[in-house]
Short mmCIF file of C-alpha atoms and ligand atoms in Angstrom, two decimals:
data_model
loop_
_atom_site.label_atom_id
_atom_site.label_comp_id
_atom_site.label_asym_id
_atom_site.label_seq_id
_atom_site.Cartn_x
_atom_site.Cartn_y
_atom_site.Cartn_z
CA MET R 1190 0.04 0.05 -0.01
CA TYR R 1191 2.70 2.52 1.14
CA LYS R 1192 4.40 1.75 -2.15
CA THR R 1193 1.71 2.90 -4.46
CA ASN R 1194 1.26 6.04 -2.36
CA LEU R 1195 5.04 6.85 -2.49
CA ILE R 1196 5.18 6.22 -6.26
CA GLU R 1197 2.22 8.53 -6.92
CA GLY R 1198 3.68 11.07 -4.54
CA ALA R 1199 7.09 11.04 -6.21
CA LYS R 1200 5.54 11.49 -9.72
CA LYS R 1201 3.51 14.41 -8.40
CA VAL R 1202 6.66 16.16 -7.16
CA LEU R 1203 8.42 15.58 -10.51
CA ASN R 1204 5.50 16.62 -12.68
CA SER R 1205 5.03 19.87 -10.65
CA ASN R 1206 8.71 20.78 -10.87
CA PHE R 1207 8.75 20.21 -14.59
CA ASN R 1208 8.87 23.34 -16.81
CA GLU R 1209 6.76 22.20 -19.81
CA GLU R 1210 7.82 24.93 -22.12
CA LYS R 1211 11.54 24.56 -21.69
CA GLY R 1212 11.61 20.83 -21.03
CA PHE R 1213 13.59 20.63 -17.77
CA THR R 1214 12.98 20.16 -14.11
CA ILE R 1215 13.89 22.49 -11.27
CA PRO R 1216 15.37 20.80 -8.14
CA CYS R 1217 13.08 22.60 -5.83
CA GLU R 1218 10.79 25.56 -5.98
CA GLY R 1219 12.22 28.88 -4.64
CA LEU R 1220 15.46 27.46 -3.56
CA TYR R 1221 16.78 26.18 -6.79
CA PRO R 1222 14.79 27.71 -9.74
CA PHE R 1223 16.96 26.63 -12.72
CA GLN R 1224 18.24 23.44 -14.23
CA TRP R 1225 21.13 21.88 -12.28
CA HIS R 1226 23.44 19.39 -13.95
CA TRP R 1227 23.66 16.29 -11.67
CA ASP R 1228 20.07 16.94 -10.45
CA SER R 1229 18.81 16.55 -14.08
CA GLY R 1230 20.66 13.35 -14.47
CA PHE R 1231 19.03 11.72 -11.33
CA ILE R 1232 15.71 13.22 -12.29
CA ALA R 1233 15.84 11.61 -15.75
CA ILE R 1234 16.32 8.24 -14.26
CA GLY R 1235 13.06 8.85 -12.24
CA TYR R 1236 11.24 9.84 -15.29
CA ALA R 1237 12.35 6.84 -17.23
CA HIS R 1238 10.10 4.69 -15.03
CA TYR R 1239 6.96 6.32 -16.25
CA ASP R 1240 7.53 9.01 -18.97
CA ILE R 1241 10.48 8.26 -21.22
CA GLU R 1242 9.85 11.32 -23.32
CA LYS R 1243 10.32 13.58 -20.23
CA ALA R 1244 13.59 11.66 -19.53
CA LYS R 1245 14.89 12.50 -22.83
CA ARG R 1246 13.77 16.00 -22.73
CA GLU R 1247 15.48 16.44 -19.44
CA VAL R 1248 18.85 15.29 -20.74
CA GLU R 1249 18.57 17.13 -24.11
CA SER R 1250 17.67 20.45 -22.37
CA LEU R 1251 20.82 20.12 -20.14
CA LEU R 1252 22.92 19.43 -23.24
CA SER R 1253 21.54 22.55 -24.86
CA GLY R 1254 23.76 24.34 -22.54
CA GLN R 1255 26.95 22.49 -23.53
CA TRP R 1256 29.89 24.64 -24.55
CA GLU R 1257 31.50 24.05 -27.94
CA ASN R 1258 34.70 22.76 -26.20
CA GLY R 1259 32.72 19.90 -24.66
CA PHE R 1260 32.13 21.54 -21.19
CA ILE R 1261 28.80 20.91 -19.51
CA PRO R 1262 28.00 23.54 -16.89
CA HIS R 1263 26.52 23.15 -13.45
CA ILE R 1264 23.53 25.40 -14.19
CA VAL R 1265 21.79 26.17 -17.32
CA PHE R 1266 19.58 29.33 -17.14
CA HIS R 1267 16.72 28.62 -19.40
CA ASN R 1268 14.40 30.74 -17.54
CA GLU R 1269 14.59 33.96 -15.38
CA SER R 1270 14.17 34.00 -11.50
CA ASP R 1271 15.03 36.35 -8.82
CA THR R 1272 14.86 33.83 -5.98
CA TYR R 1273 18.49 32.61 -6.46
CA PHE R 1274 21.98 34.12 -6.03
CA PRO R 1275 24.30 34.13 -7.89
CA GLY R 1276 22.32 34.13 -11.16
CA PRO R 1277 23.32 34.45 -14.84
CA ASP R 1278 24.54 38.00 -14.71
CA TYR R 1279 26.95 37.03 -12.03
CA HIS R 1280 28.45 34.03 -13.55
CA ARG R 1281 28.75 35.63 -17.07
CA SER R 1282 29.42 32.51 -19.24
CA ASP R 1283 29.74 34.80 -22.19
CA LEU R 1284 33.32 35.61 -21.00
CA HIS R 1285 34.48 32.33 -22.40
CA PRO R 1286 34.54 31.99 -26.32
CA SER R 1287 33.15 28.46 -26.24
CA SER R 1288 30.05 29.21 -24.28
CA PRO R 1289 26.72 29.11 -26.11
CA LYS R 1290 25.53 32.29 -27.69
CA THR R 1291 21.82 31.93 -27.05
CA ILE R 1292 21.69 30.51 -23.62
CA LYS R 1293 23.34 31.52 -20.37
CA THR R 1294 25.13 29.10 -17.97
CA THR R 1295 27.60 29.02 -15.26
CA GLY R 1296 31.32 28.40 -15.79
CA ILE R 1297 31.74 25.70 -13.33
CA THR R 1298 30.62 22.06 -13.69
CA GLN R 1299 29.17 19.26 -11.51
CA PRO R 1300 29.73 15.49 -11.15
CA PRO R 1301 29.47 14.05 -14.72
CA VAL R 1302 26.56 11.77 -14.35
CA LEU R 1303 25.21 11.82 -17.92
CA GLY R 1304 27.19 8.76 -19.13
CA PHE R 1305 25.88 6.41 -16.59
CA VAL R 1306 22.37 8.08 -16.64
CA LEU R 1307 22.17 7.19 -20.37
CA LYS R 1308 22.93 3.59 -19.44
CA GLU R 1309 20.35 3.60 -16.58
CA ILE R 1310 17.64 5.02 -19.02
CA TYR R 1311 18.53 2.26 -21.49
CA ASP R 1312 18.22 -0.43 -18.87
CA ILE R 1313 14.91 0.87 -17.56
CA ALA R 1314 13.33 1.53 -21.03
CA ARG R 1315 10.94 -0.88 -22.52
CA ASP R 1316 11.30 0.18 -26.17
CA LYS R 1317 15.05 -0.31 -26.49
CA GLN R 1318 15.19 0.63 -30.16
CA ASP R 1319 13.47 3.94 -29.55
CA VAL R 1320 15.84 4.78 -26.69
CA LEU R 1321 18.85 3.75 -28.76
CA GLU R 1322 18.03 6.47 -31.21
CA PHE R 1323 18.05 8.97 -28.43
CA ILE R 1324 21.34 7.67 -27.24
CA ARG R 1325 22.90 7.78 -30.70
CA ARG R 1326 21.97 11.34 -30.96
CA ASN R 1327 23.59 12.34 -27.64
CA ILE R 1328 26.43 9.98 -26.85
CA ASP R 1329 29.13 11.75 -28.67
CA LYS R 1330 28.32 14.91 -26.81
CA ILE R 1331 29.08 13.14 -23.59
CA PHE R 1332 32.29 11.58 -24.99
CA LYS R 1333 33.30 15.08 -25.97
CA ASN R 1334 32.60 16.15 -22.33
CA HIS R 1335 34.85 13.50 -20.96
CA GLU R 1336 37.59 14.52 -23.57
CA HIS R 1337 37.33 18.06 -22.22
CA PHE R 1338 38.09 16.90 -18.68
CA TYR R 1339 41.12 14.77 -19.56
CA LYS R 1340 42.49 17.57 -21.85
CA TYR R 1341 41.93 20.48 -19.53
CA ARG R 1342 41.43 19.31 -15.95
CA ASP R 1343 44.32 16.79 -15.62
CA PRO R 1344 47.39 18.96 -15.68
CA HIS R 1345 49.70 16.01 -14.74
CA ASP R 1346 48.17 13.63 -16.97
CA GLU R 1347 47.29 11.20 -14.32
CA GLY R 1348 43.79 10.19 -15.28
CA LEU R 1349 42.30 12.11 -12.32
CA VAL R 1350 40.61 15.39 -12.89
CA TYR R 1351 40.32 18.35 -10.60
CA ILE R 1352 37.48 20.49 -9.47
CA TYR R 1353 38.26 24.22 -8.88
CA HIS R 1354 35.12 25.04 -6.78
CA ASN R 1355 33.22 23.50 -4.10
CA TRP R 1356 30.02 23.82 -5.91
CA GLU R 1357 31.48 21.60 -8.62
CA SER R 1358 31.72 18.70 -6.05
CA GLY R 1359 27.98 18.83 -5.41
CA THR R 1360 28.66 18.70 -1.68
CA ASP R 1361 28.72 22.41 -1.19
CA ASN R 1362 29.82 23.19 2.35
CA SER R 1363 31.59 19.86 3.43
CA PRO R 1364 34.12 20.25 6.08
CA ILE R 1365 36.52 18.87 3.59
CA TRP R 1366 37.05 22.37 2.16
CA ASP R 1367 37.55 24.04 5.51
CA GLU R 1368 41.37 23.91 5.35
CA ILE R 1369 41.23 25.77 2.01
CA TRP R 1370 38.91 28.41 3.22
CA LYS R 1371 41.35 28.99 6.19
CA ILE R 1372 44.21 29.92 3.94
CA MET R 1373 42.27 32.11 1.64
CA ASP R 1374 41.59 35.80 2.37
CA PRO R 1375 38.59 36.84 0.35
CA PRO R 1376 37.31 40.39 0.28
CA LYS R 1377 33.85 40.97 1.96
CA TYR R 1378 31.72 41.15 -1.07
CA LYS R 1379 28.43 43.12 -1.22
CA TYR R 1380 25.47 40.99 -2.29
CA GLU R 1381 22.25 39.63 -1.15
CA ARG R 1382 22.09 35.94 -0.44
CA LYS R 1383 18.79 34.33 -1.26
CA ASP R 1384 19.27 30.81 0.12
CA THR R 1385 18.71 31.85 3.73
CA THR R 1386 15.35 33.32 2.90
CA HIS R 1387 14.13 29.87 1.99
CA VAL R 1388 15.85 27.78 4.65
CA ASP R 1389 17.02 28.24 8.24
CA ALA R 1390 20.34 30.14 8.03
CA SER R 1391 21.84 27.87 10.71
CA GLN R 1392 21.70 24.98 8.24
CA ARG R 1393 23.33 26.92 5.49
CA PRO R 1394 26.88 27.97 4.80
CA THR R 1395 28.30 31.16 6.60
CA ASN R 1396 28.81 34.46 4.97
CA ARG R 1397 32.58 34.03 5.09
CA GLU R 1398 32.28 30.71 3.29
CA TYR R 1399 30.16 32.47 0.70
CA ASP R 1400 32.82 35.08 0.14
CA CYS R 1401 35.33 32.40 -0.50
CA TYR R 1402 32.93 30.68 -2.86
CA LEU R 1403 32.55 34.01 -4.86
CA HIS R 1404 36.17 34.75 -4.72
CA LEU R 1405 36.97 31.53 -6.50
CA LEU R 1406 34.45 32.54 -9.22
CA GLU R 1407 36.02 36.12 -9.42
CA ILE R 1408 39.45 34.59 -10.08
CA ALA R 1409 38.06 32.37 -12.91
CA LYS R 1410 36.02 35.26 -14.42
CA ALA R 1411 39.06 37.64 -14.36
CA HIS R 1412 40.69 35.11 -16.76
CA ASN R 1413 37.59 34.39 -18.78
CA TYR R 1414 37.28 31.01 -17.49
CA ASP R 1415 40.47 29.99 -19.15
CA ASP R 1416 41.29 26.41 -17.86
CA ALA R 1417 45.12 26.79 -18.02
CA LYS R 1418 44.88 30.04 -15.94
CA ILE R 1419 42.47 28.41 -13.45
CA ALA R 1420 44.85 25.51 -12.95
CA GLU R 1421 47.77 27.90 -12.33
CA LEU R 1422 45.83 30.33 -9.93
CA SER R 1423 42.90 28.88 -8.22
CA PRO R 1424 43.52 28.39 -4.43
CA PHE R 1425 40.97 25.46 -4.67
CA LEU R 1426 42.18 22.56 -6.91
CA VAL R 1427 40.99 19.21 -5.63
CA GLN R 1428 40.75 15.64 -6.88
CA ASP R 1429 37.49 14.58 -5.43
CA PRO R 1430 36.71 10.82 -5.03
CA LEU R 1431 32.96 11.27 -5.82
CA PHE R 1432 33.62 13.36 -8.95
CA ASN R 1433 36.12 11.06 -10.19
CA ALA R 1434 34.27 7.90 -9.26
CA ILE R 1435 31.32 9.20 -11.24
CA LEU R 1436 33.47 10.11 -14.20
CA ILE R 1437 34.95 6.54 -14.25
CA LYS R 1438 31.39 4.92 -13.91
CA SER R 1439 30.20 7.14 -16.87
CA ASN R 1440 33.26 6.06 -18.86
CA GLU R 1441 32.35 2.52 -18.28
CA ALA R 1442 28.69 3.22 -19.35
CA LEU R 1443 29.84 4.82 -22.62
CA ILE R 1444 32.00 1.77 -23.36
CA GLU R 1445 29.02 -0.43 -22.86
CA LEU R 1446 26.69 1.81 -24.89
CA TYR R 1447 29.07 2.20 -27.82
CA HIS R 1448 29.24 -1.60 -27.95
CA ILE R 1449 25.46 -1.83 -28.13
CA LEU R 1450 25.38 0.81 -30.83
CA GLY R 1451 28.12 -1.04 -32.81
CA GLY R 1452 31.01 0.60 -34.65
CA ASN R 1453 32.95 3.38 -32.76
CA GLU R 1454 36.01 1.22 -32.01
CA ASP R 1455 38.19 4.25 -31.93
CA LYS R 1456 36.19 5.88 -29.26
CA VAL R 1457 35.98 2.69 -27.20
CA GLU R 1458 39.76 2.38 -27.29
CA VAL R 1459 40.25 6.04 -26.17
CA LEU R 1460 37.68 5.45 -23.32
CA LYS R 1461 39.48 2.27 -22.17
CA SER R 1462 42.88 4.04 -22.03
CA TRP R 1463 41.43 6.81 -19.91
CA GLN R 1464 39.80 4.21 -17.74
CA ASN R 1465 42.94 2.23 -17.08
CA LYS R 1466 44.93 5.31 -16.16
CA ALA R 1467 42.18 6.71 -14.01
CA LYS R 1468 41.64 3.57 -12.05
CA ASP R 1469 45.38 3.07 -11.41
CA SER R 1470 45.86 6.74 -10.10
CA PHE R 1471 42.64 6.52 -8.11
CA GLU R 1472 44.03 3.54 -6.23
CA ALA R 1473 47.48 4.94 -5.84
CA LYS R 1474 46.49 8.38 -4.76
CA LEU R 1475 43.02 8.58 -3.10
CA PHE R 1476 43.05 5.65 -0.60
CA ASN R 1477 43.91 6.28 2.98
CA GLU R 1478 45.08 3.15 4.78
CA GLU R 1479 44.84 4.57 8.26
CA LEU R 1480 41.16 5.47 7.70
CA GLY R 1481 40.46 2.47 5.55
CA SER R 1482 38.62 4.72 3.12
CA TYR R 1483 38.93 6.80 -0.01
CA VAL R 1484 39.81 10.46 0.58
CA TYR R 1485 40.39 13.65 -1.33
CA TYR R 1486 43.65 15.03 -2.78
CA ASP R 1487 44.38 18.68 -2.60
CA LEU R 1488 46.37 19.31 -5.78
CA ARG R 1489 47.16 22.85 -4.92
CA ASN R 1490 48.71 22.02 -1.67
CA GLN R 1491 49.82 18.54 -2.70
CA LYS R 1492 48.32 16.51 0.15
CA GLN R 1493 45.41 14.22 0.98
CA ILE R 1494 42.54 15.75 2.83
CA ALA R 1495 42.12 12.88 5.20
CA PHE R 1496 38.36 12.59 6.33
CA THR R 1497 35.76 10.07 5.42
CA THR R 1498 32.58 11.42 3.90
CA SER R 1499 29.73 9.73 2.12
CA SER R 1500 31.57 10.43 -1.16
CA SER R 1501 34.43 8.04 0.16
CA PHE R 1502 32.12 5.11 -0.47
CA THR R 1503 31.15 5.88 -4.08
CA PRO R 1504 34.27 4.21 -5.77
CA LEU R 1505 32.19 1.05 -5.12
CA PHE R 1506 29.71 2.24 -7.51
CA ALA R 1507 32.33 2.65 -10.20
CA GLY R 1508 33.89 -0.88 -9.51
CA ILE R 1509 37.35 0.70 -8.53
CA PRO R 1510 38.42 -1.13 -5.40
CA ASN R 1511 39.56 -4.78 -5.28
CA THR R 1512 37.96 -7.08 -2.88
CA GLY R 1513 40.45 -6.22 0.02
CA ARG R 1514 39.91 -2.55 -0.27
CA ALA R 1515 36.10 -3.05 -0.73
CA ASN R 1516 36.05 -4.88 2.54
CA LYS R 1517 37.89 -2.18 4.28
CA LEU R 1518 35.55 0.23 3.01
CA ALA R 1519 32.40 -1.89 4.02
CA HIS R 1520 33.96 -2.18 7.50
CA ARG R 1521 34.38 1.70 7.79
CA LEU R 1522 30.93 2.31 6.44
CA LEU R 1523 29.35 0.05 9.14
CA LYS R 1524 31.60 1.13 12.06
CA ASN R 1525 31.39 4.92 11.60
CA PHE R 1526 28.29 5.58 9.61
CA GLY R 1527 26.14 2.50 10.53
CA SER R 1528 26.40 2.23 14.32
CA GLU R 1529 23.23 1.34 16.31
CA ASP R 1530 22.30 5.07 16.86
CA LEU R 1531 22.50 5.95 13.17
CA PHE R 1532 20.62 5.58 9.95
CA PHE R 1533 22.54 5.48 6.62
CA CYS R 1534 24.33 7.47 5.42
CA ALA R 1535 25.55 10.66 7.11
CA SER R 1536 27.40 12.81 4.53
CA PHE R 1537 30.30 13.48 6.97
CA ASP R 1538 31.97 11.19 9.48
CA PRO R 1539 29.67 11.05 12.47
CA LYS R 1540 32.51 10.14 14.72
CA SER R 1541 34.40 13.37 13.86
CA GLU R 1542 34.22 16.63 15.80
CA GLN R 1543 33.23 18.47 12.68
CA PHE R 1544 30.06 16.33 12.19
CA LYS R 1545 27.08 18.75 12.16
CA PRO R 1546 23.95 16.66 12.01
CA LYS R 1547 21.66 19.44 10.64
CA LYS R 1548 24.03 21.37 8.43
CA TYR R 1549 23.61 20.52 4.89
CA TRP R 1550 26.77 18.65 3.70
CA ARG R 1551 28.39 18.55 7.15
CA GLY R 1552 26.40 15.62 8.34
CA PRO R 1553 22.85 15.07 7.01
CA VAL R 1554 21.84 12.16 4.81
CA TRP R 1555 21.22 12.80 1.21
CA ILE R 1556 19.16 10.62 -0.92
CA ASN R 1557 21.34 10.69 -4.18
CA LEU R 1558 24.57 9.58 -2.10
CA ASN R 1559 22.51 6.80 -0.47
CA TRP R 1560 21.48 5.66 -3.96
CA LEU R 1561 25.05 5.64 -5.29
CA ILE R 1562 26.25 3.74 -2.25
CA TYR R 1563 23.36 1.41 -2.42
CA LYS R 1564 24.16 0.59 -6.09
CA GLY R 1565 27.89 0.22 -5.14
CA LEU R 1566 27.21 -2.16 -2.25
CA LYS R 1567 25.08 -4.33 -4.49
CA ARG R 1568 27.85 -4.36 -7.27
CA TYR R 1569 30.28 -5.85 -4.60
CA LYS R 1570 27.56 -8.25 -3.25
CA TYR R 1571 27.14 -6.71 0.17
CA TYR R 1572 23.46 -7.62 -0.10
CA GLU R 1573 22.55 -7.31 3.41
CA LEU R 1574 24.18 -3.93 3.98
CA ALA R 1575 22.63 -2.71 0.67
CA GLU R 1576 19.23 -3.78 1.81
CA ARG R 1577 19.53 -2.03 5.01
CA LEU R 1578 20.61 1.16 3.34
CA LYS R 1579 17.60 0.91 0.93
CA GLN R 1580 15.14 0.38 3.62
CA GLU R 1581 16.38 3.20 5.64
CA THR R 1582 16.32 5.61 2.61
CA ILE R 1583 12.71 4.70 1.97
CA LYS R 1584 11.87 5.06 5.65
CA TYR R 1585 12.90 8.68 5.73
CA ILE R 1586 10.71 9.56 2.69
CA GLU R 1587 7.89 7.48 3.91
CA LYS R 1588 7.84 9.32 7.15
CA HIS R 1589 8.59 12.83 6.05
CA GLY R 1590 8.18 13.13 2.30
CA PHE R 1591 10.57 14.17 -0.36
CA TYR R 1592 12.87 16.51 1.55
CA GLU R 1593 16.26 17.70 0.49
CA TYR R 1594 18.24 16.13 3.46
CA PHE R 1595 17.70 14.23 6.70
CA ASP R 1596 19.23 13.92 10.07
CA ALA R 1597 21.10 10.55 10.48
CA ARG R 1598 20.50 10.27 14.30
CA LYS R 1599 17.86 7.70 15.12
CA ASP R 1600 16.72 9.63 18.22
CA GLN R 1601 15.91 12.60 15.98
CA PHE R 1602 13.79 10.76 13.58
CA GLU R 1603 10.59 12.48 14.33
CA ASN R 1604 12.00 15.79 13.13
CA ALA R 1605 14.58 14.48 10.78
CA ALA R 1606 13.59 16.34 7.60
CA TYR R 1607 15.51 19.48 6.46
CA GLY R 1608 16.01 21.78 3.61
CA GLY R 1609 13.72 22.22 0.65
CA LYS R 1610 10.59 20.12 0.37
CA ASN R 1611 9.30 18.42 -2.78
CA PHE R 1612 12.84 18.14 -3.76
CA SER R 1613 13.21 16.46 -7.30
CA TRP R 1614 15.98 13.98 -6.97
CA SER R 1615 14.66 12.59 -3.65
CA ALA R 1616 11.34 11.86 -5.68
CA ALA R 1617 13.10 10.45 -8.77
CA LEU R 1618 15.61 8.18 -6.87
CA THR R 1619 12.75 6.88 -4.56
CA LEU R 1620 10.96 5.97 -7.73
CA ASP R 1621 13.96 4.10 -8.92
CA LEU R 1622 14.42 2.22 -5.59
CA LEU R 1623 10.78 1.23 -5.50
CA ASN R 1624 10.69 0.01 -9.08
CA GLU R 1625 13.70 -2.19 -8.89
C1 GLC U 685 22.82 22.42 -3.72
C2 GLC U 685 23.48 21.01 -3.64
C3 GLC U 685 23.88 20.54 -4.92
C4 GLC U 685 22.60 20.49 -5.81
C5 GLC U 685 21.97 21.80 -5.87
C6 GLC U 685 20.62 21.76 -6.59
O1 GLC U 685 23.69 23.25 -4.13
O2 GLC U 685 24.56 21.09 -2.65
O3 GLC U 685 24.48 19.25 -4.95
O4 GLC U 685 23.04 20.13 -7.19
O5 GLC U 685 21.74 22.37 -4.57
O6 GLC U 685 19.75 20.87 -5.92
#
């Protein structure tokens, strides 16, 4: 019974966040009024379960914001809205010669989910031929996007790409970035934040953090979003395990899809060579033996950032660790994130002093990360853990609805829902979990 209600509820959220005229879905009314990159990917997976045309439109409207050089931005501004800062006039994508002439975007990106999203849509769709047509139309654009990453975001040719902004990570205010903020000295900018008018300010990043976020964008804009200049000058240059795991998973999906389409041997070869290098470097550089988990590498300051976050477990999703490492990872997950007093999966190590159970990416549970970890656990045959994670994810939604993030502490379950409500990816991924 609850299952039917949840499915209907999820569809309602997605349908009401869909912009019919422009063919894309906002993450959340008021708080996020434009098209966001990785949100759209997760949303398309949800649509694939009941309205394949919408799934296709979602992906293609995102791709309409792709730059000529292959870059896919983190926000595409199809529409106008004054409920969000910083908007199109701040980001100024027109500064870069490759940006689209007719549509405004940002000049930063987000985890490159589209490759694996195409494969998910293909797996879900009933009419495979029809969906293959859609994939054939779009797959080279995603290949070109990956090419852009390896060409411009991998200065030492390691197969690992950097992000130059915390908003690119998708995990905006994670404590992971704190060390970087400490050594930055941003001016105090004058601007009006909009996020704190929608959500309790105590759950959101501080003003100083916001000044740092804007300062990184100012540096990039001062050089017209030139990649080489950003690599040379940005104080924030990080190899993030979530971002790179997603890229690797998307490479894998592109290889599978090119095989299904036939031909394309040259592209498959290129993808395989990226893939081998990427996995080797990932293993060599992003694992921390003491923690028994994957961590971040600060490329600017040349050191690991040694904390475990929910992102640390996503290499399972991409099939990166060998069995030994996967075991260590599952152990760490259970011990620190899955103890008796907690539901899965806090976004930051609950045993750390920096854990903040209500503050956005400093502790709360996010449905998309739970989904990625769930898929990863299944891939490595940790069926029991996977099932627990799935049930706990659904339990949040069943109790509270499609909120943006949740409190991991069991004793706070009654009031565990935070952030925006009717949040699109929470709805889309619930649909996917329920339709398995
Ligand atoms: C927040 C999240 C980011 C998400 C965006 C839109 O910025 O941190 O991951 O893409 O909202 O939902």
